[in-house]
Amino acid sequence: MRNLALFAAVLLCAAVLLAAGSDFQPMKVKTGLWQVNEISNVSGLPPEMERMMGMTSGKPRTINFQSCVTEKDLTSNPWANGQDEKCTWTLVNSSASDMEVKGTSCDAGKEQGMKTDVDLKVHALDAENVRGTTDGTSVGNGMNVQLHNTFTGKWVSASCPAGMK
């Protein structure tokens, strides 16, 4: 009887968690081509890696790129496809105006024996403008690298150039 009660409690908890997960809703932003402007702050990199990445110690680096956002992207990381770092994205929270995703097993630092995880938070100012932050760590091979990025995104058009995801 005790095992049956425990089993029922586990099933109830699982049902509650599944129901809570269905409360996620995609951000209400336009899909298509977006222009993203990012300011990247990285600390803890050895000087040779900073040079390789075109960075100057302690100074932020500005990165501008375009991203093609689809409906499907609005449940993962909509503005990531302009970047080289691939991660496994998990939706943590999402509403019409805000989204939080967690990136794990990212490619960044793998070649140097590091494990990289990031947290991304995005806020839609309106359907054509977003702002957000990315905070992350890369640890391993005697290094502990910290990342803090801020970005803004501006919708450009409903269609993306041929060949762009």
PDB file of C-alpha atoms in Angstrom, residues 21-116:
ATOM      1  CA  GLY A  21       5.216  23.271 -18.944  1.00  0.00           C
ATOM      2  CA  SER A  22       2.226  23.812 -21.191  1.00  0.00           C
ATOM      3  CA  ASP A  23       1.885  27.390 -19.860  1.00  0.00           C
ATOM      4  CA  PHE A  24       4.834  28.428 -22.043  1.00  0.00           C
ATOM      5  CA  GLN A  25       3.845  30.669 -24.879  1.00  0.00           C
ATOM      6  CA  PRO A  26       6.054  32.005 -27.649  1.00  0.00           C
ATOM      7  CA  MET A  27       7.163  35.613 -27.557  1.00  0.00           C
ATOM      8  CA  LYS A  28       4.960  37.881 -29.647  1.00  0.00           C
ATOM      9  CA  VAL A  29       7.635  39.136 -32.024  1.00  0.00           C
ATOM     10  CA  LYS A  30       7.760  39.119 -35.802  1.00  0.00           C
ATOM     11  CA  THR A  31       9.492  36.289 -37.589  1.00  0.00           C
ATOM     12  CA  GLY A  32      11.939  36.852 -40.418  1.00  0.00           C
ATOM     13  CA  LEU A  33      15.227  38.738 -40.658  1.00  0.00           C
ATOM     14  CA  TRP A  34      16.571  40.454 -37.533  1.00  0.00           C
ATOM     15  CA  GLN A  35      19.625  42.674 -37.068  1.00  0.00           C
ATOM     16  CA  VAL A  36      21.347  41.950 -33.748  1.00  0.00           C
ATOM     17  CA  ASN A  37      23.907  44.214 -32.055  1.00  0.00           C
ATOM     18  CA  GLU A  38      25.741  42.593 -29.165  1.00  0.00           C
ATOM     19  CA  ILE A  39      28.287  43.875 -26.669  1.00  0.00           C
ATOM     20  CA  SER A  40      30.389  41.005 -25.349  1.00  0.00           C
ATOM     21  CA  ASN A  41      32.373  41.106 -22.106  1.00  0.00           C
ATOM     22  CA  VAL A  42      34.628  38.133 -21.415  1.00  0.00           C
ATOM     23  CA  SER A  43      36.987  37.691 -18.469  1.00  0.00           C
ATOM     24  CA  GLY A  44      39.387  34.922 -17.536  1.00  0.00           C
ATOM     25  CA  LEU A  45      40.761  34.179 -21.010  1.00  0.00           C
ATOM     26  CA  PRO A  46      44.516  33.715 -21.399  1.00  0.00           C
ATOM     27  CA  PRO A  47      46.078  36.552 -23.468  1.00  0.00           C
ATOM     28  CA  GLU A  48      46.805  34.264 -26.452  1.00  0.00           C
ATOM     29  CA  MET A  49      43.130  33.271 -26.679  1.00  0.00           C
ATOM     30  CA  GLU A  50      42.058  36.921 -26.432  1.00  0.00           C
ATOM     31  CA  ARG A  51      44.330  37.765 -29.377  1.00  0.00           C
ATOM     32  CA  MET A  52      43.001  34.790 -31.353  1.00  0.00           C
ATOM     33  CA  MET A  53      39.434  36.057 -30.800  1.00  0.00           C
ATOM     34  CA  GLY A  54      40.360  39.655 -31.656  1.00  0.00           C
ATOM     35  CA  MET A  55      39.743  40.873 -28.121  1.00  0.00           C
ATOM     36  CA  THR A  56      41.584  43.339 -25.931  1.00  0.00           C
ATOM     37  CA  SER A  57      41.838  42.388 -22.268  1.00  0.00           C
ATOM     38  CA  GLY A  58      39.094  43.933 -20.161  1.00  0.00           C
ATOM     39  CA  LYS A  59      37.438  45.728 -23.095  1.00  0.00           C
ATOM     40  CA  PRO A  60      34.030  44.837 -24.479  1.00  0.00           C
ATOM     41  CA  ARG A  61      33.768  43.666 -28.067  1.00  0.00           C
ATOM     42  CA  THR A  62      30.877  44.682 -30.335  1.00  0.00           C
ATOM     43  CA  ILE A  63      29.407  41.981 -32.557  1.00  0.00           C
ATOM     44  CA  ASN A  64      26.805  42.711 -35.251  1.00  0.00           C
ATOM     45  CA  PHE A  65      25.033  39.925 -37.107  1.00  0.00           C
ATOM     46  CA  GLN A  66      21.773  39.023 -38.779  1.00  0.00           C
ATOM     47  CA  SER A  67      19.552  36.168 -37.709  1.00  0.00           C
ATOM     48  CA  CYS A  68      16.597  34.515 -39.427  1.00  0.00           C
ATOM     49  CA  VAL A  69      13.929  33.881 -36.777  1.00  0.00           C
ATOM     50  CA  THR A  70      11.231  31.262 -37.421  1.00  0.00           C
ATOM     51  CA  GLU A  71       8.154  30.291 -35.378  1.00  0.00           C
ATOM     52  CA  LYS A  72      10.029  27.180 -34.207  1.00  0.00           C
ATOM     53  CA  ASP A  73      12.943  29.338 -32.990  1.00  0.00           C
ATOM     54  CA  LEU A  74      10.603  31.109 -30.581  1.00  0.00           C
ATOM     55  CA  THR A  75      10.738  28.004 -28.348  1.00  0.00           C
ATOM     56  CA  SER A  76      14.548  27.795 -28.186  1.00  0.00           C
ATOM     57  CA  ASN A  77      17.015  30.604 -28.924  1.00  0.00           C
ATOM     58  CA  PRO A  78      15.685  32.802 -31.721  1.00  0.00           C
ATOM     59  CA  TRP A  79      18.758  34.959 -32.170  1.00  0.00           C
ATOM     60  CA  ALA A  80      21.471  32.287 -31.930  1.00  0.00           C
ATOM     61  CA  ASN A  81      21.761  31.181 -35.532  1.00  0.00           C
ATOM     62  CA  GLY A  82      24.053  34.066 -36.449  1.00  0.00           C
ATOM     63  CA  GLN A  83      26.595  32.785 -33.923  1.00  0.00           C
ATOM     64  CA  ASP A  84      29.161  30.002 -34.163  1.00  0.00           C
ATOM     65  CA  GLU A  85      28.568  28.572 -30.679  1.00  0.00           C
ATOM     66  CA  LYS A  86      26.103  25.714 -30.884  1.00  0.00           C
ATOM     67  CA  CYS A  87      24.352  24.681 -27.665  1.00  0.00           C
ATOM     68  CA  THR A  88      21.547  22.410 -26.568  1.00  0.00           C
ATOM     69  CA  TRP A  89      18.805  24.934 -25.749  1.00  0.00           C
ATOM     70  CA  THR A  90      16.156  24.322 -23.094  1.00  0.00           C
ATOM     71  CA  LEU A  91      13.232  26.678 -22.663  1.00  0.00           C
ATOM     72  CA  VAL A  92      12.998  27.710 -18.996  1.00  0.00           C
ATOM     73  CA  ASN A  93      10.262  30.307 -19.205  1.00  0.00           C
ATOM     74  CA  SER A  94       8.375  32.058 -21.974  1.00  0.00           C
ATOM     75  CA  SER A  95       5.558  34.577 -22.211  1.00  0.00           C
ATOM     76  CA  ALA A  96       4.369  37.059 -24.833  1.00  0.00           C
ATOM     77  CA  SER A  97       7.074  39.536 -23.776  1.00  0.00           C
ATOM     78  CA  ASP A  98       9.827  37.531 -22.057  1.00  0.00           C
ATOM     79  CA  MET A  99      11.836  34.404 -22.685  1.00  0.00           C
ATOM     80  CA  GLU A 100      14.526  32.593 -20.734  1.00  0.00           C
ATOM     81  CA  VAL A 101      16.511  29.709 -22.176  1.00  0.00           C
ATOM     82  CA  LYS A 102      19.452  27.703 -20.890  1.00  0.00           C
ATOM     83  CA  GLY A 103      22.223  26.564 -23.205  1.00  0.00           C
ATOM     84  CA  THR A 104      24.240  23.488 -22.240  1.00  0.00           C
ATOM     85  CA  SER A 105      26.897  21.405 -23.968  1.00  0.00           C
ATOM     86  CA  CYS A 106      27.938  24.422 -26.018  1.00  0.00           C
ATOM     87  CA  ASP A 107      30.664  24.093 -28.640  1.00  0.00           C
ATOM     88  CA  ALA A 108      32.500  27.168 -27.326  1.00  0.00           C
ATOM     89  CA  GLY A 109      35.672  26.013 -25.552  1.00  0.00           C
ATOM     90  CA  LYS A 110      35.293  22.287 -26.342  1.00  0.00           C
ATOM     91  CA  GLU A 111      38.537  22.256 -28.333  1.00  0.00           C
ATOM     92  CA  GLN A 112      40.299  23.648 -25.255  1.00  0.00           C
ATOM     93  CA  GLY A 113      38.783  20.980 -22.969  1.00  0.00           C
ATOM     94  CA  MET A 114      36.201  23.301 -21.436  1.00  0.00           C
ATOM     95  CA  LYS A 115      32.506  22.887 -20.592  1.00  0.00           C
ATOM     96  CA  THR A 116      30.368  25.905 -21.469  1.00  0.00           C
TER      97      THR A 116
END
